[in-house]
Each structure stands twice: as structure tokens, then as C-alpha cells.
Coordinates of C-alpha atoms and ligand atoms in Angstrom, one line a residue:
X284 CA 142.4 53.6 -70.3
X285 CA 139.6 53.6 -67.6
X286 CA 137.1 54.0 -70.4
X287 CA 138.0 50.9 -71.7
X288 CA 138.2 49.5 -68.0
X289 CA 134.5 50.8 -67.9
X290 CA 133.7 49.1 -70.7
X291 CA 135.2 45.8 -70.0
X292 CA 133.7 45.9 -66.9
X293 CA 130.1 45.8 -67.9
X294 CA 130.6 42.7 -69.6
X295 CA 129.8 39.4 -68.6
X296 CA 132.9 36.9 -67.9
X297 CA 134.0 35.0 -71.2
X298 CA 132.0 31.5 -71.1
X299 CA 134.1 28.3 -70.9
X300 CA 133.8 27.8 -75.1
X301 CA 135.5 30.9 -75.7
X302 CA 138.3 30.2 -73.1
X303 CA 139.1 27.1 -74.4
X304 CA 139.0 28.2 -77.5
X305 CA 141.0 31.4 -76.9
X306 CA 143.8 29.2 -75.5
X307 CA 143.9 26.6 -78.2
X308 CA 144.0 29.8 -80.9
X309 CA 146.9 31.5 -78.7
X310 CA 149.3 28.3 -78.8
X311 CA 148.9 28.3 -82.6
X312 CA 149.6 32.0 -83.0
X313 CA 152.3 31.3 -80.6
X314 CA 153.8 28.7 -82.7
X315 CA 152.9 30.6 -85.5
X316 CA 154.8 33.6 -84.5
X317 CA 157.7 31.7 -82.8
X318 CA 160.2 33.4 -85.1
X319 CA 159.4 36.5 -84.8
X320 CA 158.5 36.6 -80.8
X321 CA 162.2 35.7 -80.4
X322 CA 163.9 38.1 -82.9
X323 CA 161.8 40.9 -81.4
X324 CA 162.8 39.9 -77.7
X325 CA 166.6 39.8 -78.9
X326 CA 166.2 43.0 -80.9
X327 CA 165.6 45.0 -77.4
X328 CA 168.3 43.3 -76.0
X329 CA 171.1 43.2 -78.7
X330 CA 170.8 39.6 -78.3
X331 CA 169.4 37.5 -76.9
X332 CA 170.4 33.4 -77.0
X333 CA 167.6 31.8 -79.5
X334 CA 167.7 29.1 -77.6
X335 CA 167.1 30.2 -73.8
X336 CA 163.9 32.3 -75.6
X337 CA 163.2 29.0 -77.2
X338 CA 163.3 27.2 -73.6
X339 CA 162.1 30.3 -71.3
X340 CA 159.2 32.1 -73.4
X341 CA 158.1 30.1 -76.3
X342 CA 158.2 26.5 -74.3
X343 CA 157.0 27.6 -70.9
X344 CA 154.1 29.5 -72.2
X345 CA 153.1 26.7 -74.4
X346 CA 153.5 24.0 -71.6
X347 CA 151.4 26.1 -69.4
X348 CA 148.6 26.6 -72.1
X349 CA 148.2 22.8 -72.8
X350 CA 148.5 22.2 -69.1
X351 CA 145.8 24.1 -68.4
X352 CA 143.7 22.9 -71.1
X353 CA 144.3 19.5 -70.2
X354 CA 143.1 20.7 -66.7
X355 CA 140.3 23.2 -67.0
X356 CA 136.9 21.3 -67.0
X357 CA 138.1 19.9 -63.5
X358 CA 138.8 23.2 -62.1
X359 CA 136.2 25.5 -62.8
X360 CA 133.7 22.5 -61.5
X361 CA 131.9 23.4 -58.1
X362 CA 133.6 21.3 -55.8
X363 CA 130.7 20.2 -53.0
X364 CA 130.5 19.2 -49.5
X365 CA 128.1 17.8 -46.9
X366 CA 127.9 20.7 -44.1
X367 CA 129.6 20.1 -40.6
X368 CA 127.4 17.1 -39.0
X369 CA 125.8 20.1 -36.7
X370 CA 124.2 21.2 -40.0
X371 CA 123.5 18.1 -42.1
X372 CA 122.2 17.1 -44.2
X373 CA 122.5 20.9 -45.9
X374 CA 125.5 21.4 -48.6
X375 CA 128.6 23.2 -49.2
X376 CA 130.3 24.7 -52.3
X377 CA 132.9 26.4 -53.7
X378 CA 132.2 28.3 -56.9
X379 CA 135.2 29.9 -58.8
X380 CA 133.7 32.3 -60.6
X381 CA 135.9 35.1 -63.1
X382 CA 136.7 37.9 -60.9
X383 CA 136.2 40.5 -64.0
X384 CA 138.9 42.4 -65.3
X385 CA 142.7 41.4 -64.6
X386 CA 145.5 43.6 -64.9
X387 CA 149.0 42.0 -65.9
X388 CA 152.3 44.2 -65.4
X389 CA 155.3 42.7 -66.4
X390 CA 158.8 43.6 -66.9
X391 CA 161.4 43.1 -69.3
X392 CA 163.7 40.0 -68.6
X393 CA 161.1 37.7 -69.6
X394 CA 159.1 40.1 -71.4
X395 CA 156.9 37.5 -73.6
X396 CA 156.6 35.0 -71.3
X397 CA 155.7 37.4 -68.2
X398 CA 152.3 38.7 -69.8
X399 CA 151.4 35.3 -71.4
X400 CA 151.7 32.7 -68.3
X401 CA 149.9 35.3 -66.6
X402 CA 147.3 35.8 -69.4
X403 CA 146.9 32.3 -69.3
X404 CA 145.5 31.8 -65.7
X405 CA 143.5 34.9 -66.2
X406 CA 141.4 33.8 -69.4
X407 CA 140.9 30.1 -67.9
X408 CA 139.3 31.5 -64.6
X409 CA 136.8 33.9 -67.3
X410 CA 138.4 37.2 -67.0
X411 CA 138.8 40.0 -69.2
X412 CA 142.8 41.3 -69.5
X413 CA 144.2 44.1 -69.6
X414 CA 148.4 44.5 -70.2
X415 CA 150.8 46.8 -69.8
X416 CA 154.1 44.8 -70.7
X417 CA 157.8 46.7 -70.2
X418 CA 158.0 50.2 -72.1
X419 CA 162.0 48.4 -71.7
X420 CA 161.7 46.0 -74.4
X421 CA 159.2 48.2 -76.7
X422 CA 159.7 45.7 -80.0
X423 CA 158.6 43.2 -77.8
X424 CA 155.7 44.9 -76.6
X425 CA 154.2 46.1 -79.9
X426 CA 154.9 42.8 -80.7
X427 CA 152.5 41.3 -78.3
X428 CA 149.8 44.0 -78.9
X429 CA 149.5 42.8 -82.5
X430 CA 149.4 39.1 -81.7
X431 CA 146.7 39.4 -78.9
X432 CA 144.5 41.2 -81.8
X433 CA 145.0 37.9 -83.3
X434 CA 143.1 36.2 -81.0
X435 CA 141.1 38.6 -78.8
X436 CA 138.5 41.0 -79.2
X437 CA 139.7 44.1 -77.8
X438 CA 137.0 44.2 -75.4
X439 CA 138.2 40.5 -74.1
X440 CA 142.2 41.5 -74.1
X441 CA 143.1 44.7 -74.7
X442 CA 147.2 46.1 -74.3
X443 CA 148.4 49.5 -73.1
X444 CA 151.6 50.4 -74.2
X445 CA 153.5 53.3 -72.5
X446 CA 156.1 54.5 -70.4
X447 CA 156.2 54.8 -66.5
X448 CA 153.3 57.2 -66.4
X449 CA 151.5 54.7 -67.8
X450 CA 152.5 52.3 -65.7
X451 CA 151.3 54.4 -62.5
X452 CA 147.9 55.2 -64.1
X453 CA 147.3 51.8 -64.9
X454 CA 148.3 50.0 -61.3
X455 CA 145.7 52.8 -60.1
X456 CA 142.9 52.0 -61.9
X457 CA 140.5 49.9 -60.0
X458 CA 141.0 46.3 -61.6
X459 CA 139.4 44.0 -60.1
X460 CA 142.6 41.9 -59.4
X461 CA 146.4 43.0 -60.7
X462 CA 149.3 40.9 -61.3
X463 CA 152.9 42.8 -60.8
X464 CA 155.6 41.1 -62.2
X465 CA 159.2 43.2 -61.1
X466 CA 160.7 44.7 -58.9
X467 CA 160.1 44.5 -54.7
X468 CA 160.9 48.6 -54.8
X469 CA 158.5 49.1 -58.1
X470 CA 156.4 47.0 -56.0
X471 CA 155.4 49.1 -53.2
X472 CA 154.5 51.6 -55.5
X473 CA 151.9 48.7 -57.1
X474 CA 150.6 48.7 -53.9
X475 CA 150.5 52.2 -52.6
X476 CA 148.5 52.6 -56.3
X477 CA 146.3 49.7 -55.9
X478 CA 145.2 50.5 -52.5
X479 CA 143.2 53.8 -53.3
X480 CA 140.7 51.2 -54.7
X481 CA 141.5 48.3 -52.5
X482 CA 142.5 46.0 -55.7
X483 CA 143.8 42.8 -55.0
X484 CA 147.4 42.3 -55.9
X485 CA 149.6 39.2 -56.5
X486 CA 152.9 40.6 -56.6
X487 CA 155.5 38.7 -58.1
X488 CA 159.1 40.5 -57.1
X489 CA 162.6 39.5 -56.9
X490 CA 165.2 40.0 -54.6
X491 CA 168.7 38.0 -53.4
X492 CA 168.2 34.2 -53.9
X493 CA 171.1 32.5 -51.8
X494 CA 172.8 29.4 -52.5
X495 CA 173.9 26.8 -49.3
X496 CA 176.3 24.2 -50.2
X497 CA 177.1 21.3 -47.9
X498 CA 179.9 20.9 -47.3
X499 CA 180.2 17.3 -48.3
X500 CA 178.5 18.1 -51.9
X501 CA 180.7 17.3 -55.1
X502 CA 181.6 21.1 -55.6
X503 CA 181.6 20.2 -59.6
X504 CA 178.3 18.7 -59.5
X505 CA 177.4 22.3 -57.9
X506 CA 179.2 24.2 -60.2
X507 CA 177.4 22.8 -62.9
X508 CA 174.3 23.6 -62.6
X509 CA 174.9 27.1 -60.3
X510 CA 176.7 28.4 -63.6
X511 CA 173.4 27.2 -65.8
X512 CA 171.2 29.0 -63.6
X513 CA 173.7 31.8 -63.0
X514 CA 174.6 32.6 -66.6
X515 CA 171.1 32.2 -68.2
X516 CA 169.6 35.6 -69.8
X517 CA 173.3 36.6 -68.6
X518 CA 172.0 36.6 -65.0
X519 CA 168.8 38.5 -65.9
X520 CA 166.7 36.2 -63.9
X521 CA 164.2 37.2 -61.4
X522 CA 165.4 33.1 -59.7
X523 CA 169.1 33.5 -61.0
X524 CA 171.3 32.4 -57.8
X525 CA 172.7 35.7 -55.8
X526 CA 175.0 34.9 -54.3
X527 CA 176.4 31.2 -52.7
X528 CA 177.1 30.6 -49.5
X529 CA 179.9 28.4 -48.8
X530 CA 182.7 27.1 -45.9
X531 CA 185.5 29.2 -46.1
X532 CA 188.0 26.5 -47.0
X533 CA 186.3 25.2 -49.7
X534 CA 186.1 28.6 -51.9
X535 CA 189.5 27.9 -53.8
X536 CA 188.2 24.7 -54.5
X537 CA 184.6 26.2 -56.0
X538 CA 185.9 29.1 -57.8
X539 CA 188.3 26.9 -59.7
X540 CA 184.7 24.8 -60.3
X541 CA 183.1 27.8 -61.2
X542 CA 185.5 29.2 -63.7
X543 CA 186.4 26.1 -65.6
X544 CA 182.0 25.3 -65.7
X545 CA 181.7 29.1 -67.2
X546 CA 184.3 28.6 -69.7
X547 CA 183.1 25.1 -70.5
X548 CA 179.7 26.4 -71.2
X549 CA 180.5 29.7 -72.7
X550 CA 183.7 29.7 -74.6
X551 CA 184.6 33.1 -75.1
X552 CA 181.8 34.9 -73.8
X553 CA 181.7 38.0 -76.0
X554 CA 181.4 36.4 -79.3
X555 CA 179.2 33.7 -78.0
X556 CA 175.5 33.4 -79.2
X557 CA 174.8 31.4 -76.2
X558 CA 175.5 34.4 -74.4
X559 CA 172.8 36.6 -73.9
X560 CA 173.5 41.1 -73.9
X561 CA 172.4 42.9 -70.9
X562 CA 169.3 44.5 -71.4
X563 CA 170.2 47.9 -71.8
X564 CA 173.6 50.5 -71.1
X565 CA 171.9 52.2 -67.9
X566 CA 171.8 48.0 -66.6
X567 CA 175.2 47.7 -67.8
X568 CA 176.3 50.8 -66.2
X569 CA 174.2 49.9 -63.1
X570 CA 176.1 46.5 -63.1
X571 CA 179.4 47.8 -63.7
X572 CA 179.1 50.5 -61.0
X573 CA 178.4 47.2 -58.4
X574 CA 182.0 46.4 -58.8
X575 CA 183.2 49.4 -57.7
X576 CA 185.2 49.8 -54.2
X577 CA 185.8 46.0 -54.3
X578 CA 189.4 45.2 -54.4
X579 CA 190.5 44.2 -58.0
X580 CA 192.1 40.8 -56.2
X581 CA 188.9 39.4 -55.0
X582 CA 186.9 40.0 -58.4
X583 CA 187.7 37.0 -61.5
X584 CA 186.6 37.8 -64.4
X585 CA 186.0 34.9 -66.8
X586 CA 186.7 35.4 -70.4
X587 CA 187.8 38.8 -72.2
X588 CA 186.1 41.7 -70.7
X589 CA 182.7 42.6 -71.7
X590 CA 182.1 44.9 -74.9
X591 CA 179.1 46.8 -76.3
X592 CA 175.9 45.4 -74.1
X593 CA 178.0 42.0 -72.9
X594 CA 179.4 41.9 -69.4
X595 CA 181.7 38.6 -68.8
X596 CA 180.6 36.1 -66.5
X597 CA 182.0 38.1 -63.2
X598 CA 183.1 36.1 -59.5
X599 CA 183.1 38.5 -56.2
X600 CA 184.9 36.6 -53.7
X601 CA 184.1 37.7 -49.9
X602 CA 182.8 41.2 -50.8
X603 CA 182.2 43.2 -47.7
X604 CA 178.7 42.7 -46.6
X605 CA 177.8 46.1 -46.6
X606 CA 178.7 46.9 -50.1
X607 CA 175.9 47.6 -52.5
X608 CA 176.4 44.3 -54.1
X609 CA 175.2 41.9 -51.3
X610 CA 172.8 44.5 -50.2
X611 CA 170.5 45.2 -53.7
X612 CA 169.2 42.1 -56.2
X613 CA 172.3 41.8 -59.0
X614 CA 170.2 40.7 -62.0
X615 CA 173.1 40.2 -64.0
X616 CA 176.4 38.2 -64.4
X617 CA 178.3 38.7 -61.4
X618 CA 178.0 36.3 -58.3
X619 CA 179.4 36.8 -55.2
X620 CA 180.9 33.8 -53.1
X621 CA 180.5 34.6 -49.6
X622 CA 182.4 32.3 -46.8
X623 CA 180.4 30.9 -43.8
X624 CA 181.6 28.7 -40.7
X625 CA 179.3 26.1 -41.3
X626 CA 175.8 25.1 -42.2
X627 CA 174.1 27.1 -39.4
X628 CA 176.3 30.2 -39.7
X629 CA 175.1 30.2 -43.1
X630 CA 171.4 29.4 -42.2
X631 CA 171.7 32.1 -40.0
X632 CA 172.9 34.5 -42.5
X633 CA 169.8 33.7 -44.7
X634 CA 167.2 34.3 -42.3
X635 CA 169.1 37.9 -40.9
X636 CA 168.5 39.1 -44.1
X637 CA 164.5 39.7 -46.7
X638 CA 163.2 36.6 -47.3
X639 CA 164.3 35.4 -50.7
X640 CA 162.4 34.1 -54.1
X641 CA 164.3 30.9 -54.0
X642 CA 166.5 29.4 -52.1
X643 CA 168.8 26.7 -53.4
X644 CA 170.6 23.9 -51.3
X645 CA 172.9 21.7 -52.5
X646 CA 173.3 18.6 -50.5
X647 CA 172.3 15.0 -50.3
X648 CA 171.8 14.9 -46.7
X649 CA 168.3 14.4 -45.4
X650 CA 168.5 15.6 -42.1
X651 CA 170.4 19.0 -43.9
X652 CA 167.5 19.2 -46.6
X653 CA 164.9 19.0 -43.8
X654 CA 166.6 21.3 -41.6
X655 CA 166.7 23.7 -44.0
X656 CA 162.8 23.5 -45.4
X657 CA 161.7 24.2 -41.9
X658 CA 164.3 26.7 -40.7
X659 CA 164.2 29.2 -43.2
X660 CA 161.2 31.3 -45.1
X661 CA 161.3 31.3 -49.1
X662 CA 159.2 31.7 -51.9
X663 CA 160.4 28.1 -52.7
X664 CA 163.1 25.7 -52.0
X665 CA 165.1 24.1 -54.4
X666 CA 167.4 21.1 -54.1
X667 CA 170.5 20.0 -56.2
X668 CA 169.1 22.3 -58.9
X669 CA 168.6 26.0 -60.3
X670 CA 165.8 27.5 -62.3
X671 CA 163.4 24.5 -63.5
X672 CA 161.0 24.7 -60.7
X673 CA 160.4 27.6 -62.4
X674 CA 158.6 25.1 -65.0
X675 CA 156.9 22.9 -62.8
X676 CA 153.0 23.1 -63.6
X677 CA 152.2 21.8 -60.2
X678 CA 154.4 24.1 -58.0
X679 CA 152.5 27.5 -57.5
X680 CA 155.5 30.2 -57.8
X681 CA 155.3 33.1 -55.9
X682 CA 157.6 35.0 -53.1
X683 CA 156.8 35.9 -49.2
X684 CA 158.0 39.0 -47.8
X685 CA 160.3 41.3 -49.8
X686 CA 160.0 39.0 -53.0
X687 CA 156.6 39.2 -53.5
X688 CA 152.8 38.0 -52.5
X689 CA 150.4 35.3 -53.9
X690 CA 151.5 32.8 -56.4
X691 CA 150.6 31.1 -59.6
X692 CA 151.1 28.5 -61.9
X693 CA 148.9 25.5 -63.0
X694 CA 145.8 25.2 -60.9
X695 CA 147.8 28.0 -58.3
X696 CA 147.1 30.5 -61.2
X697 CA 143.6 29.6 -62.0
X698 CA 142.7 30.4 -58.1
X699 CA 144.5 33.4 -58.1
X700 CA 142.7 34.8 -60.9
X701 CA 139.2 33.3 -59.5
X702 CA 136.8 34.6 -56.8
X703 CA 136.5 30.8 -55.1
X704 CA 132.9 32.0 -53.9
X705 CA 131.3 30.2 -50.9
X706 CA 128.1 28.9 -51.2
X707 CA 125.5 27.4 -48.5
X708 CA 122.5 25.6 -49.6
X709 CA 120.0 25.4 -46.9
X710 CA 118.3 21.4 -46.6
X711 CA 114.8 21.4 -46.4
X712 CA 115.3 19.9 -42.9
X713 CA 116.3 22.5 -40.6
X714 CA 117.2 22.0 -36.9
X715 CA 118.5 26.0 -36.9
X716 CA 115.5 27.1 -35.0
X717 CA 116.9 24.7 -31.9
X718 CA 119.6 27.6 -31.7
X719 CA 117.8 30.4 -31.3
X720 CA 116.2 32.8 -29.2
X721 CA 113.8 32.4 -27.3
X722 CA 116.1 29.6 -25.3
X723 CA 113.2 26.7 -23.8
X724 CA 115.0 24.3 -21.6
X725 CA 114.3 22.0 -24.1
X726 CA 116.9 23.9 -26.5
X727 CA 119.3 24.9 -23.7
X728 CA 119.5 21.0 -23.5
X729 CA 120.2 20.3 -27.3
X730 CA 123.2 23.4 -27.3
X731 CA 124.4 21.6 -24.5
X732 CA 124.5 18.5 -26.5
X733 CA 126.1 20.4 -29.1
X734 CA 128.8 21.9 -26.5
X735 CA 129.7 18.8 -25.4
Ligands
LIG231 P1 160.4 47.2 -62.7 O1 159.8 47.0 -61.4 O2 161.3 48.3 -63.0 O3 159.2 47.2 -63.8 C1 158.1 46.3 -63.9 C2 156.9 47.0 -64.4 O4 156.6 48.2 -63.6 C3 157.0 47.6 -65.8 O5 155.8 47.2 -66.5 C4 157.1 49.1 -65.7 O6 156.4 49.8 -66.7 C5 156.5 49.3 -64.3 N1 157.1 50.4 -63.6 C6 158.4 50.7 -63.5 N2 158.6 51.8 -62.7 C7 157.4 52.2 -62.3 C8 157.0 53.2 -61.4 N3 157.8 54.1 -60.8 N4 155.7 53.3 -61.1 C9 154.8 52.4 -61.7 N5 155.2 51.4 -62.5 C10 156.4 51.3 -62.8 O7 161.1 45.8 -63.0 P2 162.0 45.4 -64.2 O8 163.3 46.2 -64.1 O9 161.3 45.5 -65.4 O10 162.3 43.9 -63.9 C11 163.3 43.5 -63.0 C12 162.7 43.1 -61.6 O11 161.6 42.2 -61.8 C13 163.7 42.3 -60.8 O12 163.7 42.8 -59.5 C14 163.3 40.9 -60.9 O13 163.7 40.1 -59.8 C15 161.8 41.1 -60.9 N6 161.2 39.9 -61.5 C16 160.4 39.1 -60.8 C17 159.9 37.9 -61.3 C18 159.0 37.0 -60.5 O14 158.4 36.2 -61.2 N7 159.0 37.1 -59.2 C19 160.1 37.7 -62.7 C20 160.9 38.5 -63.4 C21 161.4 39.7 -62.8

């Protein structure tokens, strides 16, 4: 693996012909492969929905590719300045320029998408890639080492497949940037690795992603698109919603919401195709083992209970706040409701606690929505909706704190991936020798000037 690093290393960045024309041959072997990407990604996990692979890894990934093609001869131009008047009339610019060689770790919910949106920003900016996708969902991974061959040279992208040995020689290699995609504990580990070589790291973690409801929001209206978000990759979502926050008196109200949405949109959960598996029985068993110690009267389970690698859609009312459930990310199919006494009180409970990925309010006050972009700290804010700002090419997604640092997306991604170099360039006309030593009283009079 470092060989290869090595190797990669003394090459020069790719130019701006073979980037473009890297990403135009990767959206048709994309499209190509679209069957196939899909049936591998629901072969590691039992099954997955066609459609929300359709939506979440084929579509996503192609958005982003034609976005950034659409995009690219703006961003990698120089962008100039005149200097500060002090200096003028010499220039400023900013150069991005291809940091070298990229590593991309991803993990296994998304495991397609999660290299490739990555890969994306990485090739436009002129680097060389290196992958290690999720030893989790292995089909899927071999999968992707045969279709970057497609397209790549192995000395432009080259895959590392492997298990968490791997994984830890890999995030200690010195890359000249890394991009973590998983979890916040994984990720200190990322960054304990990355620091013997002082790599730069965009680390893109999860965490608890709280939902606020106002209390005069239509609770259906809510409910609707809470179960989408919810019940998506059955809860397998780095942005899935947490847990909601809501006024104690309306929770009878909301669960009946809740309950009637899920079995609106998944009818019988177990033999629905819409309904995606958990990934694996150590996740199942994980997710099972967060219900323990809960009192059976507080938990609703929707539908028949789970069999084989299914878990039912699963509502915790009011668990106790020290349970392991609203202390550690869920990632699955089970959402607590948790009472508050009003919008502060729940506010309040947001910003006690790591500072989330997202954070969605559902309200159609103005003064509420304002209040609560400038009172609380999250890797984004979403209003009256769940998961599609995920999909927006001109919001740079990222965490703070806990769920993660840096961000990309669109142009976001293309800077992350760059070195935005600083260049002066020294005018012919130069009044820098009125600054310096030795100080006349003719040039004690100019700094003056200049002072003023
Ligand atoms: P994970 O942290 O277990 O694994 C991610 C990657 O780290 C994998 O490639 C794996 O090989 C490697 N890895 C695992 N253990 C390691 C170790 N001890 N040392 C070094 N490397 C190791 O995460 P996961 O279970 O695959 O994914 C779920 C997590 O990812 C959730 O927390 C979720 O919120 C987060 N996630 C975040 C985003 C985001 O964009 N912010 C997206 C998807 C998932």
C-alpha cells in the first residue's frame, strides 16, 4: 500500500482533459453498471429497496458528476485581485492546485455512493485516489474495484480492499489529504492515525440528529416526512432523524401520526420490498439489545415483528435519558419521542448535548426558524423537511464537533480536495522600500500617513 502511495506520489496531478474526461467515462460506466451496483449493494444487505439505491447511490452520484462538470472550468480558474490600496497596483491570486494523493474511507450504509461523491471532488481538484470502501459490504466493494479499473489507470485510482487492519494502515499512511466517512468513535482513531504525519482530514461522522416540532405545526404534515427520513435504508442513515423532540401533550397525538404514516408507507414491513434489511445480525443484535430495560408499555412496534435481517419500524416513547438509546447514534429503525415543556426546554436539550449532523425544525414561524439557526450549533439546519439537503449541490455537507470536520459537496468538495494556494505578484512599481529600515523622517511621515 505505501508502495503504491510512493508511486502515486511522484506523479504529476491529472491535467484538466483527463478529469473531465474521467468523469464523463465514470457516469457512463455508472449508468452502465446501474444493475449490478444495486444488486451487489442489496446482496450485502439481504435487501436492500431498488429504489432508495436507485435515489441514494446511482442518482446522487450522477447529479453530482454532471454538476461538477457543468461547473469545473469556473472553479479551477485563478480567481485575481488588485492588492490592498497600501500595495497597489500589485495583484492577488488564488490558485487551487491538486493537493496529490486523496484517501477516501467510507462505510457501509451508503457504500457506493460514499466513495464515489467523494471520488468526484477529488479527481476535479487533480488528485490521485486512493479507496478503502467498507470490508461490511464486501460484494459492493469488489464491485467498485472492478469498475474504477474501468475508468482509471491504477496509478490515477487505485482500491484497497481489506478488513480493519487495513483500514488502520491505510488512515496512517501519509496522504496528502483523507476523507473519513463513519463513525465519530472510528473517527478519533482516523485522527490519532493521521496525525503521525500531520494529514489533513475532512471527517464526515454521525451522531444523534434531533427533531423540534412547534407546537403549532400540523403533526401529520410532520409525520410525513419524519417517517420518510426515518424509515429510509431502514434507519441506516448517517442524517436519519434520532430522535423528536416534542411538547408533552401533543405525543398521543404524534404517535398516532407516526404509526398510521409508517403503515401507510410500509404496509407490512417484513414482506415489503420497500423495506430495506439491516445491514448485518451483529447491527440487528446491536439494535435489538437498545430496547432492552425500556418498559414494554412505552415501546410500539409497527407491523409484525421483525424476522431474519428486518427489524419493524420501532417508537420509544419518553425513554429514560440515560439509557443507551438516547445516549449512542441509533442507525436503525427505532425512534424515540422524547417530551419537552416548550420550544426553549427543547432548545436547551439540543445544545446540553454533541452537536448534531442535522438538525430538523418543523415550524412555519419565522421568529421560531430564526431563533433556532442562531441558537443552536449543527452541521446543517433543515426546515419542514428530512434528508434532501443531503442532495443539494450548493450546500457543503459536513458536521461540527462530535459529527464530524470539513465539508463537501459541489464547489464545497472541489476546495476541500484543493490546496487554494496564495499567490502575490509584485508590480513593477514598488513603494515597499518607504517601510523599511533605515526610518528617514521622510518615511516616518508616509507610515504615519499610512497609520492614520
Ligand atoms: P465505521 O466507523 O465503523 O467504519 C467506517 C470505515 O472505518 C470503514 O472503512 C472501516 O473499514 C473503517 N474502520 C472501522 N473500524 C476501524 C478501526 N478500528 N480503525 C480504523 N479503521 C476502522 O462506520 P460504519 O459502521 O461503517 O458506518 C456507520 C457510521 O458512519 C455512523 O456513525 C454514521 O452516522 C456514519 N456516517 C456518516 C456519514 C456522513 O456523511 N457524515 C455518512 C454515512 C455514515
Amino acid at each position: 500500500m505505501n508502495k503504491q502511495l510512493k508511486s502515486m506520489q511522484s506523479l504529476p496531478p491529472l491535467s484538466f482533459a483527463t478529469r473531465v474526461k474521467h468523469l464523463k467515462q465514470l457516469a457512463v460506466v455508472i449508468k452502465k453498471n446501474q444493475d449490478k451496483i444495486i444488486a451487489a449493494i442489496s446482496q450485502d444487505f439481504s435487501h436492500r429497496c431498488t429504489e432508495e439505491s436507485l435515489l441514494a447511490e446511482i442518482m446522487v452520484c450522477l447529479d453530482e458528476i454532471n454538476h461538477t462538470l457543468k461547473h469545473i472550468k469556473q472553479w479551477v480558474r485563478a480567481k485575481t485581485w488588485h492588492a490592498d490600496w497600501k500595495f497597489y497596483p500589485s495583484k492577488c491570486s488564488v490558485t487551487p492546485q491538486a493537493k496529490g494523493v486523496v484517501g477516501v474511507m467510507a462505510p457501509w450504509n451508503y457504500p457506493f455512493n460514499l466513495v464515489i461523491e467523494p471520488l468526484v471532488a477529488a479527481i476535479a481538484a487533480g488528485n490521485r485516489v486512493m479507496i478503502k470502501p467498507s470490508e461490511v459490504t464486501e460484494h459492493t466493494a469488489a464491485l467498485i474495484k472492478d469498475l474504477m479499473a474501468e475508468v482509471f489507470s491504477p496509478d490515477e485510482v487505485y482500491v484497497v480492499l481489506g478488513d480493519v487492519g487495513v483500514a488502520n494502515q491505510f488512515s496512517s499512511m501519509p496522504l496528502d489529504h483523507l476523507l473519513f466517512t463513519g463513525s465519530s468513535e472510528v473517527g478519533k482513531i482516523i485522527m490519532r492515525n493521521a496525525s503521525e504525519h500531520l494529514t489533513p482530514l475532512t471527517l464526515e461522522l454521525g451522531g444523534k440528529s434531533p427533531v423540534l416540532i412547534d407546537n403549532n405545526y400540523a403533526l401529520e404534515k410532520a409525520a410525513k416526512s419524519i417517517v420518510k427520513g426515518k424509515w429510509f435504508n431502514a434507519g441506516q442513515t448517517c442524517l436519519a432523524p434520532d430522535y423528536i423532540l416534542i411538547e408533552k401533550d401533543r405525543i398521543a397525538a404524534l404517535l398516532d401520526c407516526l404509526k398510521q404514516e409508517v403503515a401507510k408507507t410500509y404496509p407490512d414491513p417484513n414482506n415489503n420490498l420497500d423495506y430495506s434489511c439491516i445491514v448485518n445480525p451483529q447491527h440487528q443484535q446491536r439494535l435489538q439489545d437498545l430496547l432492552k430495560d425500556i418498559p414494554a408499555a412505552n415501546i410500539h412496534t409497527i407491523g409484525t415483528p421483525g424476522q431474519g435481517q428486518k427489524l419493524s419500524p420501532t417508537l420509544v416513547v419518553d425513554p429514560p435519558l440515560t439509557h443507551p438509546i438516547m445516549e449512542s447514534e441509533i442507525f436503525g429503525p427505532i425512534l424515540p419521542i422524547v417530551s419537552c415543556d416548550d420550544l426553549a426546554a427543547g432548545i436547551q436539550f439540543i445544545n446540553q448535548r454533541d452537536k448534531p449532523l442535522t438538525l430538523y425544525l418543523f415550524s412555519n414561524d419565522h421568529k421560531i426558524i430564526q431563533t433556532v439557526r442562531e441558537t443552536t450549533q449543527s452541521g446543517s439546519l433543515a426546515v419542514n423537511e428530512t434528508l434532501v439537503h443531503f442532495a443539494q449541490r450548493n450546500l457543503p455537507f459536513g458536521g461540527i464537533g462530535n459529527s464530524g470536520m470539513g465539508s463537501y459537496h459541489g464547489y464545497q468538495g472541489f476546495v476541500t480536495m484543493s490546496h487554494m494556494k496564495s499567490v502575490y505578484y509584485q508590480s513593477k512599481i514598488n513603494f515597499n522600500d518607504m517601510v523599511r529600515a533605515p526610518f528617514t523622517s521622510i518615511k516616518r511621515t508616509f507610515i504615519s500617513f499610512l497609520n492614520r
